Coordinates of C-alpha atoms in Angstrom, one line a residue:
M1 CA -58.5 7.9 13.6
N2 CA -57.2 6.4 10.4
K3 CA -53.9 8.1 9.2
L4 CA -52.0 7.5 5.8
F5 CA -49.1 9.6 4.6
C6 CA -49.1 10.4 0.9
P7 CA -46.3 12.5 -0.6
A8 CA -47.5 12.5 -4.1
I9 CA -48.2 15.9 -5.2
G10 CA -50.5 15.0 -7.8
I11 CA -52.8 13.1 -5.3
T12 CA -55.4 15.6 -4.0
S13 CA -58.0 13.4 -2.7
M14 CA -58.3 10.1 -0.7
D15 CA -61.1 8.2 0.4
L16 CA -61.3 5.3 3.3
L17 CA -63.4 2.4 2.0
I18 CA -64.9 0.1 4.6
Y19 CA -65.9 -3.3 3.1
H20 CA -69.0 -5.4 4.1
G21 CA -66.6 -8.4 4.4
S22 CA -63.7 -9.7 2.6
E23 CA -65.8 -10.7 -0.3
G24 CA -68.6 -8.7 -2.4
N25 CA -68.3 -4.9 -3.5
T26 CA -70.2 -3.1 -1.2
Y27 CA -68.7 -0.7 1.2
S28 CA -69.0 2.3 3.3
R29 CA -67.1 5.4 1.9
F30 CA -65.7 7.9 4.2
P31 CA -63.6 10.8 2.6
M32 CA -60.5 12.1 4.2
K33 CA -58.8 15.2 5.1
K34 CA -55.5 16.3 3.7
E35 CA -53.1 17.8 6.1
K36 CA -50.1 20.2 5.2
E37 CA -47.2 17.3 6.0
G38 CA -48.9 15.0 3.5
F39 CA -51.3 13.1 5.7
F40 CA -54.7 12.2 5.1
I41 CA -56.7 11.4 7.9
S42 CA -60.2 10.2 8.2
P43 CA -62.2 10.4 11.8
N44 CA -64.1 7.1 11.3
P45 CA -62.3 4.6 13.3
L46 CA -61.9 1.0 11.7
K47 CA -62.9 -1.8 14.2
P48 CA -61.1 -5.2 14.5
G49 CA -61.9 -7.4 11.8
D50 CA -62.9 -4.5 9.3
Y51 CA -61.9 -5.2 5.7
Y52 CA -60.6 -1.8 4.1
T53 CA -58.8 0.0 1.1
F54 CA -57.7 3.6 0.2
L55 CA -59.2 5.3 -2.9
L56 CA -56.7 7.9 -4.5
D57 CA -58.4 10.5 -6.5
D58 CA -61.3 8.2 -7.4
R59 CA -59.0 6.3 -9.6
Y60 CA -56.6 4.0 -7.9
E61 CA -57.5 1.7 -5.2
I62 CA -54.8 0.4 -2.8
T63 CA -54.2 -1.6 0.5
D64 CA -52.4 -0.1 3.4
P65 CA -48.7 -0.5 3.2
Q66 CA -48.7 -0.6 7.4
C67 CA -51.3 -3.4 7.8
T68 CA -50.8 -6.5 9.4
E69 CA -53.6 -8.7 8.0
T70 CA -55.1 -9.0 4.5
D71 CA -57.9 -10.9 2.8
V72 CA -56.5 -14.4 1.5
Y73 CA -55.8 -12.7 -1.8
G74 CA -54.0 -9.6 -0.5
I75 CA -56.5 -7.1 -2.3
R76 CA -58.0 -5.7 0.9
S77 CA -56.4 -4.8 4.2
R78 CA -57.7 -6.2 7.5
Y79 CA -57.8 -4.1 10.4
A80 CA -56.2 -5.8 13.5
Q81 CA -55.5 -5.2 17.2
E82 CA -52.3 -6.5 18.2
S83 CA -51.9 -8.0 21.2
E84 CA -49.2 -7.4 24.2
P85 CA -45.8 -8.3 23.4
R86 CA -45.0 -11.9 24.7
K87 CA -42.3 -13.0 27.5
R88 CA -39.2 -14.6 25.5
I89 CA -38.1 -18.1 26.4
F90 CA -35.4 -18.7 23.8
E91 CA -32.0 -18.6 24.8
P92 CA -29.4 -18.8 22.1
S93 CA -26.4 -21.0 22.0
D94 CA -22.7 -19.5 21.6
D95 CA -22.2 -21.7 18.4
L96 CA -25.2 -21.5 16.0
V97 CA -26.0 -24.2 13.4
I98 CA -28.9 -22.3 11.0
Y99 CA -31.0 -24.7 8.9
E100 CA -32.7 -23.0 5.9
V101 CA -36.0 -24.2 4.7
H102 CA -39.2 -23.2 3.0
V103 CA -42.6 -23.4 5.2
K104 CA -44.2 -25.2 2.3
D105 CA -41.1 -27.5 1.5
F106 CA -40.5 -28.7 5.3
S107 CA -44.0 -30.5 5.3
I108 CA -45.8 -30.7 1.8
D109 CA -44.3 -34.3 1.0
P110 CA -47.4 -36.8 1.7
E111 CA -45.1 -39.4 2.9
G112 CA -44.0 -36.9 6.2
G113 CA -47.6 -38.1 7.4
F114 CA -48.3 -34.2 8.4
Q115 CA -51.8 -33.2 9.6
Y116 CA -51.2 -29.8 8.4
P117 CA -49.0 -30.1 5.5
G118 CA -47.3 -26.9 3.8
T119 CA -48.3 -24.7 7.0
F120 CA -46.8 -23.1 10.0
A121 CA -48.7 -25.3 12.0
A122 CA -46.8 -28.4 10.8
F123 CA -44.0 -27.0 12.7
S124 CA -45.8 -27.5 15.7
E125 CA -46.6 -31.0 15.2
N126 CA -44.9 -34.0 17.3
L127 CA -43.9 -36.6 14.7
D128 CA -41.2 -39.4 15.6
N129 CA -37.8 -38.6 13.6
I130 CA -39.7 -36.3 11.4
G131 CA -40.5 -32.5 11.2
R132 CA -39.2 -30.7 14.4
S133 CA -38.2 -33.5 16.2
H134 CA -35.6 -34.4 13.6
I135 CA -34.3 -30.8 13.3
K136 CA -33.8 -30.8 17.4
D137 CA -32.1 -34.5 16.9
L138 CA -29.9 -33.2 14.1
G139 CA -28.3 -30.4 16.5
I140 CA -30.0 -27.4 14.7
T141 CA -30.0 -24.2 16.6
M142 CA -32.1 -21.9 14.4
V143 CA -34.2 -22.3 11.7
H144 CA -34.3 -19.8 8.9
L145 CA -37.5 -19.7 7.2
L146 CA -37.6 -18.3 3.6
P147 CA -39.9 -15.5 3.2
P148 CA -42.9 -16.4 5.4
T149 CA -44.6 -12.8 4.8
D150 CA -47.0 -12.0 2.1
F151 CA -45.9 -12.4 -1.7
V152 CA -48.0 -12.4 -4.6
T153 CA -46.7 -15.4 -7.0
M154 CA -48.1 -18.4 -4.7
T155 CA -52.1 -18.0 -3.9
G156 CA -53.2 -19.0 -0.6
D157 CA -56.5 -20.3 -2.1
P158 CA -57.3 -23.6 -0.4
L159 CA -58.5 -24.8 -3.3
A160 CA -55.2 -24.3 -5.1
Y161 CA -53.0 -24.3 -2.4
L162 CA -51.5 -27.7 -2.7
E163 CA -51.3 -28.0 -6.4
E164 CA -48.2 -28.7 -7.5
D165 CA -47.1 -25.7 -9.5
N166 CA -48.8 -23.2 -7.1
Y167 CA -45.1 -22.2 -5.4
N168 CA -42.5 -19.9 -4.9
W169 CA -39.9 -19.2 -2.7
G170 CA -41.6 -15.9 -1.7
Y171 CA -39.1 -13.1 -3.1
D172 CA -41.6 -10.9 -4.3
P173 CA -43.0 -9.1 -1.5
E174 CA -46.5 -7.4 -1.0
H175 CA -47.4 -6.4 2.3
F176 CA -44.1 -6.6 4.7
R177 CA -46.1 -7.2 7.9
V178 CA -48.7 -9.5 6.6
L179 CA -48.0 -13.5 7.0
H180 CA -48.7 -15.2 3.8
P181 CA -52.1 -16.5 4.1
G182 CA -51.5 -19.9 2.4
Y183 CA -49.3 -20.8 5.5
G184 CA -52.2 -20.9 8.0
T185 CA -54.7 -23.8 8.1
S186 CA -57.8 -21.4 7.5
P187 CA -56.4 -19.0 5.0
E188 CA -59.4 -17.0 5.0
N189 CA -58.7 -16.2 8.4
P190 CA -55.5 -14.2 9.2
K191 CA -55.8 -14.1 13.0
K192 CA -55.8 -17.7 13.1
T193 CA -52.6 -17.7 10.8
K194 CA -50.8 -15.3 13.4
C195 CA -51.8 -17.5 16.2
E196 CA -50.3 -20.5 14.6
C197 CA -47.2 -18.7 13.6
K198 CA -46.7 -18.0 16.9
K199 CA -47.4 -21.4 18.3
M200 CA -44.8 -22.4 15.6
I201 CA -42.0 -20.4 16.9
D202 CA -42.9 -21.0 20.7
S203 CA -42.9 -25.0 19.8
L204 CA -39.1 -24.4 18.3
H205 CA -38.2 -22.3 21.3
K206 CA -39.2 -24.7 23.7
D207 CA -36.7 -27.2 21.7
G208 CA -34.0 -24.6 22.3
I209 CA -34.4 -23.8 18.4
G210 CA -34.2 -19.8 17.4
V211 CA -36.6 -18.8 14.6
I212 CA -35.4 -16.2 11.6
F213 CA -37.2 -14.5 9.0
D214 CA -35.9 -13.9 5.5
I215 CA -37.0 -10.5 5.1
V216 CA -37.1 -9.1 1.3
F217 CA -37.0 -5.1 1.8
N218 CA -34.7 -4.2 -1.4
H219 CA -37.9 -4.4 -3.7
T220 CA -41.6 -4.8 -4.0
Y221 CA -43.0 -7.4 -6.7
R222 CA -45.1 -4.6 -8.0
T223 CA -43.9 -1.3 -9.5
K224 CA -46.2 1.5 -10.7
D225 CA -49.5 -0.5 -9.6
S226 CA -48.0 -0.9 -6.1
N227 CA -49.5 0.9 -3.3
L228 CA -46.0 2.4 -2.4
Y229 CA -45.6 3.9 -5.8
L230 CA -48.7 5.1 -6.2
L231 CA -48.4 7.2 -2.6
S232 CA -45.4 8.4 -3.7
Q233 CA -45.5 9.1 -7.3
G234 CA -42.4 6.8 -7.4
N235 CA -40.3 8.6 -4.9
Y236 CA -40.2 5.6 -2.7
Y237 CA -37.9 4.0 -5.3
R238 CA -34.5 4.7 -6.6
K239 CA -34.1 6.3 -9.7
T240 CA -31.3 6.2 -12.5
K241 CA -29.6 9.2 -13.6
K242 CA -32.0 9.2 -16.5
G243 CA -34.9 9.3 -14.1
E244 CA -35.9 5.6 -14.8
I245 CA -36.6 3.1 -11.8
A246 CA -33.6 1.7 -10.7
N247 CA -33.1 -2.3 -11.0
G248 CA -30.3 -3.3 -8.7
S249 CA -32.7 -6.2 -7.5
G250 CA -32.9 -7.5 -11.3
V251 CA -36.4 -7.8 -10.7
G252 CA -37.9 -4.3 -11.8
N253 CA -37.4 -2.0 -8.8
E254 CA -35.2 -1.0 -6.0
L255 CA -36.7 0.2 -2.8
A256 CA -35.1 3.7 -1.5
T257 CA -34.4 2.3 1.9
E258 CA -32.6 6.1 2.8
H259 CA -36.1 7.7 2.4
P260 CA -37.5 8.7 5.9
H261 CA -41.0 7.3 5.3
I262 CA -39.9 3.9 3.8
Q263 CA -37.0 3.7 6.5
K264 CA -39.4 4.0 9.3
L265 CA -42.0 1.7 7.7
L266 CA -39.1 -1.0 7.3
L267 CA -37.9 -0.5 10.9
D268 CA -41.2 -0.3 12.5
T269 CA -41.9 -3.7 10.6
L270 CA -38.5 -5.6 12.2
E271 CA -39.8 -4.2 15.4
Y272 CA -43.2 -5.9 15.0
W273 CA -41.9 -9.1 14.5
V274 CA -39.6 -9.0 17.3
R275 CA -42.2 -7.7 19.9
E276 CA -45.4 -9.6 18.6
F277 CA -44.0 -12.6 17.5
Q278 CA -40.7 -13.2 19.0
V279 CA -38.4 -13.6 16.1
D280 CA -34.9 -14.4 16.9
G281 CA -33.1 -12.8 13.9
F282 CA -33.3 -11.6 10.1
R283 CA -31.7 -12.8 6.9
F284 CA -31.9 -9.6 4.5
D285 CA -32.0 -10.5 0.6
L286 CA -29.5 -8.5 -1.4
M287 CA -28.5 -6.6 1.6
A288 CA -26.2 -4.4 -0.6
L289 CA -29.3 -2.6 -1.6
L290 CA -30.0 -1.2 2.2
D291 CA -28.3 1.9 2.9
R292 CA -25.8 2.0 5.6
E293 CA -28.0 4.2 8.0
F294 CA -30.7 1.7 7.9
L295 CA -28.8 -0.9 8.6
I296 CA -27.3 0.6 11.6
E297 CA -30.5 1.7 12.9
A298 CA -32.0 -1.5 12.4
K299 CA -29.2 -3.1 14.5
K300 CA -29.5 -0.5 17.2
R301 CA -33.4 -0.7 17.4
L302 CA -33.6 -4.6 17.6
E303 CA -31.2 -5.1 20.1
K304 CA -33.0 -2.7 22.7
I305 CA -35.6 -5.4 22.3
N306 CA -33.2 -8.4 22.1
P307 CA -29.8 -8.1 22.9
N308 CA -29.0 -11.3 21.1
I309 CA -30.8 -10.9 17.9
F310 CA -28.9 -12.2 14.8
L311 CA -28.8 -10.4 11.7
Y312 CA -27.1 -11.3 8.4
G313 CA -27.5 -11.0 4.9
E314 CA -26.1 -11.2 1.1
P315 CA -23.4 -8.3 0.8
W316 CA -24.4 -8.2 -2.9
S317 CA -26.9 -7.0 -5.4
A318 CA -28.4 -8.6 -8.5
L319 CA -27.4 -6.0 -10.8
P320 CA -25.9 -2.5 -10.8
D321 CA -27.9 -0.3 -8.5
S322 CA -28.4 3.4 -8.2
M323 CA -27.9 3.8 -4.3
P324 CA -26.1 7.4 -3.9
E325 CA -22.2 6.4 -3.3
H326 CA -22.2 8.3 0.4
L327 CA -24.9 5.9 1.6
R328 CA -23.3 2.7 0.4
W329 CA -21.6 0.4 3.1
S330 CA -18.6 -2.2 2.3
P331 CA -18.6 -5.7 3.2
K332 CA -15.3 -5.0 5.0
E333 CA -17.1 -2.4 7.6
D334 CA -18.2 -4.2 10.8
L335 CA -21.9 -3.1 11.2
G336 CA -22.5 -6.0 13.3
F337 CA -24.3 -8.1 10.8
Y338 CA -22.6 -11.4 9.3
I339 CA -22.5 -11.8 5.8
Y340 CA -22.5 -15.1 3.5
D341 CA -19.0 -16.1 2.8
D342 CA -19.1 -17.1 -0.8
V343 CA -15.3 -17.4 -0.9
F344 CA -15.2 -20.1 1.2
R345 CA -18.1 -21.6 -0.4
D346 CA -16.3 -21.6 -3.6
A347 CA -12.8 -22.6 -2.1
V348 CA -14.8 -25.9 -0.9
R349 CA -16.9 -27.0 -3.9
G350 CA -16.1 -24.7 -6.7
N351 CA -17.6 -21.6 -8.2
N352 CA -21.7 -22.0 -9.7
F353 CA -20.0 -22.5 -12.9
G354 CA -18.3 -25.6 -11.4
F355 CA -14.6 -24.0 -11.8
G356 CA -12.3 -24.7 -9.0
G357 CA -13.0 -26.3 -5.5
F358 CA -11.1 -28.4 -3.4
L359 CA -13.3 -31.2 -3.7
G360 CA -12.9 -30.9 -7.5
G361 CA -9.2 -31.3 -6.9
D362 CA -8.1 -27.5 -6.9
F363 CA -5.8 -27.6 -3.8
Q364 CA -4.6 -24.2 -4.2
E365 CA -7.9 -23.3 -2.3
G366 CA -6.7 -24.8 0.7
D367 CA -5.6 -21.6 2.1
K368 CA -9.0 -19.8 2.0
I369 CA -10.3 -22.8 3.6
L370 CA -8.0 -22.9 6.6
Q371 CA -8.9 -19.2 7.2
A372 CA -12.3 -20.6 8.5
L373 CA -11.2 -23.4 10.0
L374 CA -8.3 -21.6 12.2
Y375 CA -9.7 -18.2 13.1
P376 CA -13.0 -17.3 14.9
S377 CA -15.2 -14.9 12.9
K378 CA -17.7 -12.2 14.0
K379 CA -18.6 -11.3 10.4
H380 CA -18.6 -14.3 8.0
L381 CA -21.4 -16.8 7.7
Y382 CA -20.1 -20.1 6.3
Y383 CA -22.4 -22.2 3.8
L384 CA -22.2 -24.5 0.7
N385 CA -25.5 -23.8 -0.6
C386 CA -28.4 -22.6 0.1
H387 CA -32.1 -22.0 -1.7
D388 CA -30.8 -20.7 -5.0
D389 CA -28.3 -21.9 -7.3
Y390 CA -27.3 -25.7 -7.2
I391 CA -27.9 -27.7 -4.0
L392 CA -24.4 -29.5 -2.8
W393 CA -25.2 -32.9 -4.0
D394 CA -26.4 -31.6 -7.3
Q395 CA -22.9 -29.2 -7.8
L396 CA -20.9 -32.1 -7.4
K397 CA -22.9 -34.5 -9.6
K398 CA -23.1 -31.8 -12.5
F399 CA -19.5 -31.1 -12.9
G400 CA -18.8 -35.0 -12.8
L401 CA -16.4 -35.3 -10.0
G402 CA -16.6 -39.1 -10.0
N403 CA -19.3 -42.2 -9.7
D404 CA -22.0 -41.7 -6.7
E405 CA -19.8 -43.4 -4.3
L406 CA -16.9 -41.2 -4.5
L407 CA -19.3 -38.3 -4.8
S408 CA -20.7 -39.2 -1.4
R409 CA -17.3 -39.4 0.2
K410 CA -16.7 -35.7 -1.4
Y411 CA -20.0 -34.6 -0.2
K412 CA -19.4 -35.6 3.5
L413 CA -15.9 -34.4 3.5
G414 CA -17.3 -30.6 2.5
M415 CA -19.9 -31.0 5.2
S416 CA -17.0 -31.9 7.5
L417 CA -15.3 -28.7 6.3
L418 CA -18.5 -26.7 7.0
A419 CA -18.8 -28.0 10.4
L420 CA -15.1 -27.3 11.6
A421 CA -15.6 -23.9 10.8
R422 CA -15.0 -21.3 13.6
G423 CA -18.3 -19.3 13.1
P424 CA -22.1 -19.5 12.7
I425 CA -22.8 -22.0 9.6
L426 CA -25.8 -22.6 7.6
M427 CA -26.9 -25.5 5.8
A428 CA -30.1 -25.9 3.6
G429 CA -32.6 -28.3 4.6
G430 CA -32.0 -31.7 3.2
N431 CA -28.2 -31.2 3.2
E432 CA -28.3 -33.9 6.0
W433 CA -29.4 -36.5 3.7
Q434 CA -27.6 -35.6 0.4
K435 CA -30.8 -34.1 -1.2
G436 CA -30.7 -33.4 -4.7
K437 CA -33.1 -31.4 -7.2
G438 CA -32.9 -33.5 -10.3
G439 CA -30.0 -31.2 -11.5
L440 CA -32.2 -28.2 -11.5
K441 CA -30.3 -24.9 -10.3
N442 CA -33.0 -22.2 -9.3
T443 CA -36.2 -23.7 -8.4
Y444 CA -37.8 -20.9 -7.4
Q445 CA -41.2 -21.6 -8.8
G446 CA -41.0 -25.2 -7.9
P447 CA -42.3 -27.6 -8.7
A448 CA -43.2 -28.3 -4.9
S449 CA -42.3 -31.9 -5.4
V450 CA -38.7 -30.9 -6.5
N451 CA -38.3 -28.6 -3.9
A452 CA -39.8 -30.6 -0.9
L453 CA -38.0 -32.4 1.9
H454 CA -39.0 -36.1 1.0
W455 CA -38.7 -37.5 4.4
S456 CA -37.9 -41.3 3.1
E457 CA -34.7 -39.9 1.7
K458 CA -33.5 -39.8 5.3
W459 CA -33.9 -43.7 5.6
H460 CA -32.3 -44.1 2.2
H461 CA -29.6 -42.1 3.3
Y462 CA -29.1 -42.8 6.8
G463 CA -25.5 -43.2 6.9
T464 CA -25.3 -39.7 5.8
Y465 CA -27.8 -38.4 8.2
Q466 CA -26.0 -40.0 11.0
Y467 CA -22.6 -38.7 9.8
I468 CA -23.7 -35.2 9.7
K469 CA -25.7 -35.3 13.0
D470 CA -22.4 -36.8 14.5
L471 CA -20.3 -33.7 13.0
L472 CA -22.8 -31.3 14.7
K473 CA -22.6 -33.1 17.7
F474 CA -18.9 -32.8 17.7
R475 CA -19.0 -29.4 16.5
K476 CA -21.1 -28.1 19.5
E477 CA -19.5 -30.4 22.3
K478 CA -15.7 -31.1 21.6
L479 CA -14.6 -28.4 18.9
L480 CA -12.3 -26.0 20.3
R481 CA -13.2 -22.4 19.7
G482 CA -13.3 -19.1 21.1
K483 CA -10.9 -16.2 21.3
E484 CA -8.7 -17.9 23.4
V485 CA -7.9 -20.8 21.3
E486 CA -5.2 -20.3 18.7
G487 CA -4.8 -22.1 15.4
K488 CA -1.9 -22.9 13.5
V489 CA -1.3 -24.5 9.8
L490 CA 0.9 -27.5 10.2
E491 CA 1.0 -28.6 6.4
N492 CA -1.0 -27.7 3.3
K493 CA 0.1 -29.4 0.2
D494 CA -1.2 -31.4 -2.5
G495 CA -4.9 -31.8 -1.1
F496 CA -3.3 -32.7 2.7
L497 CA -4.3 -30.2 5.1
L498 CA -3.1 -30.5 8.8
Y499 CA -3.7 -27.8 11.2
G500 CA -3.8 -27.5 15.1
L501 CA -6.0 -25.7 17.5
Y502 CA -4.4 -25.1 21.0
G503 CA -6.4 -24.1 23.9
E504 CA -7.0 -25.8 27.4
K505 CA -6.1 -29.0 25.5
T506 CA -4.8 -29.4 22.0
M507 CA -6.8 -30.6 18.8
Y508 CA -5.3 -31.6 15.5
V509 CA -7.5 -32.0 12.4
A510 CA -6.1 -33.9 9.2
I511 CA -7.8 -33.5 5.8
N512 CA -7.5 -35.5 3.0
G513 CA -8.8 -34.1 0.0
R514 CA -7.4 -36.7 -2.5
N515 CA -8.8 -39.5 -4.4
E516 CA -6.6 -41.9 -2.7
D517 CA -5.8 -43.1 0.8
I518 CA -2.5 -41.6 2.7
I519 CA -0.5 -42.6 5.6
F520 CA 0.1 -39.8 8.2
Q521 CA 2.9 -40.0 11.0
P522 CA 1.2 -38.1 14.0
E523 CA 4.9 -38.4 15.9
K524 CA 6.1 -36.5 13.3
Y525 CA 4.5 -33.7 14.5
G526 CA 4.6 -34.3 18.1
I527 CA 1.2 -35.8 18.4
K528 CA 1.1 -38.3 21.1
D529 CA -1.4 -39.7 23.9
V530 CA -4.1 -39.3 21.0
Y531 CA -7.5 -40.9 22.0
R532 CA -10.3 -39.8 19.9
V533 CA -10.6 -40.3 16.0
F534 CA -13.6 -39.3 14.0
S535 CA -14.1 -40.9 10.7
E536 CA -17.0 -42.0 8.2
E537 CA -17.9 -44.3 11.0
G538 CA -18.5 -41.6 13.6
E539 CA -16.3 -40.7 16.9
S540 CA -14.5 -43.5 18.4
K541 CA -11.7 -43.6 21.2
V542 CA -8.8 -45.4 19.8
P543 CA -5.0 -45.9 20.3
C544 CA -2.8 -43.7 18.5
F545 CA -0.5 -45.6 16.0
S546 CA 2.9 -44.7 14.7
E547 CA 1.2 -44.5 11.3
E548 CA -2.7 -43.5 10.8
K549 CA -4.3 -44.2 7.6
I550 CA -6.4 -41.3 6.5
E551 CA -8.9 -42.8 3.8
N552 CA -9.6 -40.8 0.5
N553 CA -11.8 -37.4 0.9
S554 CA -12.0 -37.7 4.7
I555 CA -10.8 -36.1 7.9
L556 CA -9.4 -37.5 10.9
I557 CA -9.6 -35.4 14.3
F558 CA -6.8 -36.1 17.0
E559 CA -7.2 -34.7 20.3
T560 CA -4.6 -35.1 23.3

């Protein structure tokens, strides 16, 4: 039996159209009966593999918002019979390093040598020092995939998929439970695409790496011609006081996550990805547009399936929104979600307009940085850049902080501060080798060559890669963390930061943000019997001298 909820009062008839294949215009038509509760029901059962749509009032043909498969263009839904949930094999670490990457960016570069470029399958390929082995070697604990689900502005048509301008980040959703067809090696076969996605997740799990899906629940790409709008006469979307469609997302509409049927659709979607695909976490786009009850219920339901589910998002909207005040949540609340800490980001490298930042000589930001380095956080996700705005290298270069040699030192210092943060951290793919995007800011429409990970850059900037790899290893194995570790500021003056971490052992971290070397006297602070120094050359054991030189834009870590 086929069932679809349609609360639109003006819709008086609905027909189920079962097509004779994914292409062509021949179909069988089955009238559906309207129930009092607003459901339309058809007794004609769909078989796995059937392509179908719904026809409203002989006027509007729509796809099924609940479907998990479509044709390659997203025009027709495809009926799927899901398999049994799979056994979990991933055990999360207690110290998360998240690697944000776009599915296509990861493997589209021809120099990477991937057999299946731009697809889920590329993550399962076993290449030497490239791809998944690179992520494991770097010390990443979770991979954050920019929206892997169906979106409108990149075609999955095999004839166009690899074209330079056939690109988008994916923040223009269509079907919430459908994987983007283009990410499969056979886009016309959605069942195979799902299998390849599961194999990707299994491959990463076997390497001890979790998988996070970037989820866009705050809006839909289409508005008045979307299936959700037509089914509800717009009631699934928030309205302004004037009765117009609200636009807190900045792209045309704002989904009413507080509406019972939208909430059910989205919650069931999250459960589907966790049960069926073993997804380990979600990043919520423009999370300020999601109401408090939805967030609380999402965490509650997902933790029943996976107690270690990792949830985070942006604590802001794009534009002023129309969410009722009693439904709104505050970033100060602890809802069990981590939120992006843009205060730390701006304190380290300056805001999106290039103002401020410790790396730029605004040493008054030291206090904000020390907060992240001293105190464990259950709420803040620390980062210096992500997919949007300038990538870190371009941020430093854009605002003229020095020549490339000096910028490289500042870059490594910035990544050092990120790695030392006492909370989960996120880095964008390519940060480990100073990836730039030619000074372009929001490259959401590509081209693919600008966004792609160019694997030859790893060898051109191998020193940076090795430095960051050592940093992440130090963070995982040696950095003192946990509730029992006490942090204390010892000095914060003119770009020199010194703090101590006190637990079963004692660790001192000295940070020189100046453009000149400084002389540091460990004995002044009671530092004795020091045997480890972490510098640009990596980690090494050395004796402690009465005076230690700390080079410009670098850190030293002393352990007693």
